[in-house]
Each structure stands twice: as structure tokens, then as C-alpha cells.
Amino acid sequence: QKWFDAECFKLRKEARLLLRKYCNCKNEVNRFSYLQVRNNYKTVIKKKKQDFKLRKAQMLTDNLTDNPYFGRS
């Protein structure tokens, strides 16, 4: 995906690492740290997706208004 950048990759890697750690040793500390990073990762990817879609829509809107065939007559 075009919106999936280095920050997303890093957070996903960290979340998976903590999940494996939790699966190997199930305790509340490992669970809490995994859930914290996972929730942060989910929030970041939602925001990145939304920002990407907004930028793309804005670019399309700008192109339509600049186009003499679709602009004001």
C-alpha cells in the first residue's frame, strides 16, 4: 500500500514481536505491552489511510477545477 510507510512497518514489527513474547510467556505485563503497541499501531494505520485518501481526493478535486473542460463555464 502506498500509505504504509516505515513508521507503520516498524510498529507492525514491534507488535508482532510482543505478541510472540506474550504467547511464549503469558503474563499480564507481556499482554499489556502487546495491547498497548497493537492499539497504537491500529491508530497510526487508520490515520495514515485516512490522510492518504484525503490527499488523493484533494488532488483529484484540484485537477478537476484546473481542467478547462470541467471547470466553470
mmCIF file of C-alpha atoms in Angstrom:
data_model
loop_
_atom_site.group_PDB
_atom_site.id
_atom_site.type_symbol
_atom_site.label_atom_id
_atom_site.label_comp_id
_atom_site.label_asym_id
_atom_site.label_seq_id
_atom_site.Cartn_x
_atom_site.Cartn_y
_atom_site.Cartn_z
ATOM 1 C CA GLN A 1 0.000 0.000 0.000
ATOM 2 C CA LYS A 2 1.203 3.496 -0.745
ATOM 3 C CA TRP A 3 0.200 4.809 2.678
ATOM 4 C CA PHE A 4 2.083 2.045 4.539
ATOM 5 C CA ASP A 5 5.412 3.693 5.334
ATOM 6 C CA ALA A 6 8.436 2.984 7.538
ATOM 7 C CA GLU A 7 6.609 4.030 10.717
ATOM 8 C CA CYS A 8 3.818 1.518 10.045
ATOM 9 C CA PHE A 9 6.332 -1.200 9.262
ATOM 10 C CA LYS A 10 8.241 -0.530 12.491
ATOM 11 C CA LEU A 11 5.087 -0.578 14.633
ATOM 12 C CA ARG A 12 3.829 -3.768 12.980
ATOM 13 C CA LYS A 13 7.165 -5.465 13.585
ATOM 14 C CA GLU A 14 7.182 -4.361 17.232
ATOM 15 C CA ALA A 15 3.586 -5.550 17.743
ATOM 16 C CA ARG A 16 4.351 -8.971 16.267
ATOM 17 C CA LEU A 17 7.461 -9.289 18.416
ATOM 18 C CA LEU A 18 5.463 -8.505 21.558
ATOM 19 C CA LEU A 19 2.725 -10.934 20.520
ATOM 20 C CA ARG A 20 5.280 -13.725 20.203
ATOM 21 C CA LYS A 21 6.708 -12.737 23.575
ATOM 22 C CA TYR A 22 3.237 -12.885 25.113
ATOM 23 C CA CYS A 23 2.467 -16.268 23.513
ATOM 24 C CA ASN A 24 5.710 -17.723 24.900
ATOM 25 C CA CYS A 25 5.223 -16.352 28.390
ATOM 26 C CA LYS A 26 1.626 -15.467 29.176
ATOM 27 C CA ASN A 27 1.548 -12.875 31.904
ATOM 28 C CA GLU A 28 -0.182 -9.544 32.388
ATOM 29 C CA VAL A 29 2.916 -7.432 31.753
ATOM 30 C CA ASN A 30 3.519 -9.002 28.327
ATOM 31 C CA ARG A 31 -0.182 -8.810 27.490
ATOM 32 C CA PHE A 32 -0.452 -5.165 28.460
ATOM 33 C CA SER A 33 2.647 -4.140 26.499
ATOM 34 C CA TYR A 34 1.403 -6.040 23.421
ATOM 35 C CA LEU A 35 -2.060 -4.474 23.601
ATOM 36 C CA GLN A 36 -0.605 -1.004 24.030
ATOM 37 C CA VAL A 37 1.614 -1.285 20.944
ATOM 38 C CA ARG A 38 -1.126 -3.009 18.910
ATOM 39 C CA ASN A 39 -3.624 -0.240 19.679
ATOM 40 C CA ASN A 40 -1.052 2.402 18.772
ATOM 41 C CA TYR A 41 -0.320 0.560 15.508
ATOM 42 C CA LYS A 42 -4.019 0.347 14.639
ATOM 43 C CA THR A 43 -4.483 4.063 15.343
ATOM 44 C CA VAL A 44 -1.498 5.010 13.197
ATOM 45 C CA ILE A 45 -2.568 2.923 10.202
ATOM 46 C CA LYS A 46 -6.126 4.291 10.377
ATOM 47 C CA LYS A 47 -4.773 7.836 10.375
ATOM 48 C CA LYS A 48 -2.318 7.151 7.542
ATOM 49 C CA LYS A 49 -5.075 5.567 5.409
ATOM 50 C CA GLN A 50 -7.424 8.457 6.061
ATOM 51 C CA ASP A 51 -4.754 11.071 5.300
ATOM 52 C CA PHE A 52 -3.825 9.268 2.076
ATOM 53 C CA LYS A 53 -7.455 9.150 0.933
ATOM 54 C CA LEU A 54 -7.960 12.832 1.760
ATOM 55 C CA ARG A 55 -4.813 13.844 -0.127
ATOM 56 C CA LYS A 56 -5.879 11.769 -3.130
ATOM 57 C CA ALA A 57 -9.383 13.272 -3.118
ATOM 58 C CA GLN A 58 -7.927 16.773 -2.821
ATOM 59 C CA MET A 59 -5.590 16.109 -5.723
ATOM 60 C CA LEU A 60 -8.493 14.903 -7.878
ATOM 61 C CA THR A 61 -10.572 17.925 -6.914
ATOM 62 C CA ASP A 62 -7.696 20.271 -7.753
ATOM 63 C CA ASN A 63 -7.243 18.579 -11.123
ATOM 64 C CA LEU A 64 -10.942 18.926 -11.908
ATOM 65 C CA THR A 65 -11.024 22.628 -11.072
ATOM 66 C CA ASP A 66 -7.847 23.261 -13.105
ATOM 67 C CA ASN A 67 -9.226 21.401 -16.113
ATOM 68 C CA PRO A 68 -10.949 23.804 -18.550
ATOM 69 C CA TYR A 69 -13.423 21.117 -19.633
ATOM 70 C CA PHE A 70 -14.710 20.533 -16.101
ATOM 71 C CA GLY A 71 -14.180 23.982 -14.658
ATOM 72 C CA ARG A 72 -16.603 26.857 -14.553
ATOM 73 C CA SER A 73 -18.099 27.913 -17.848
#
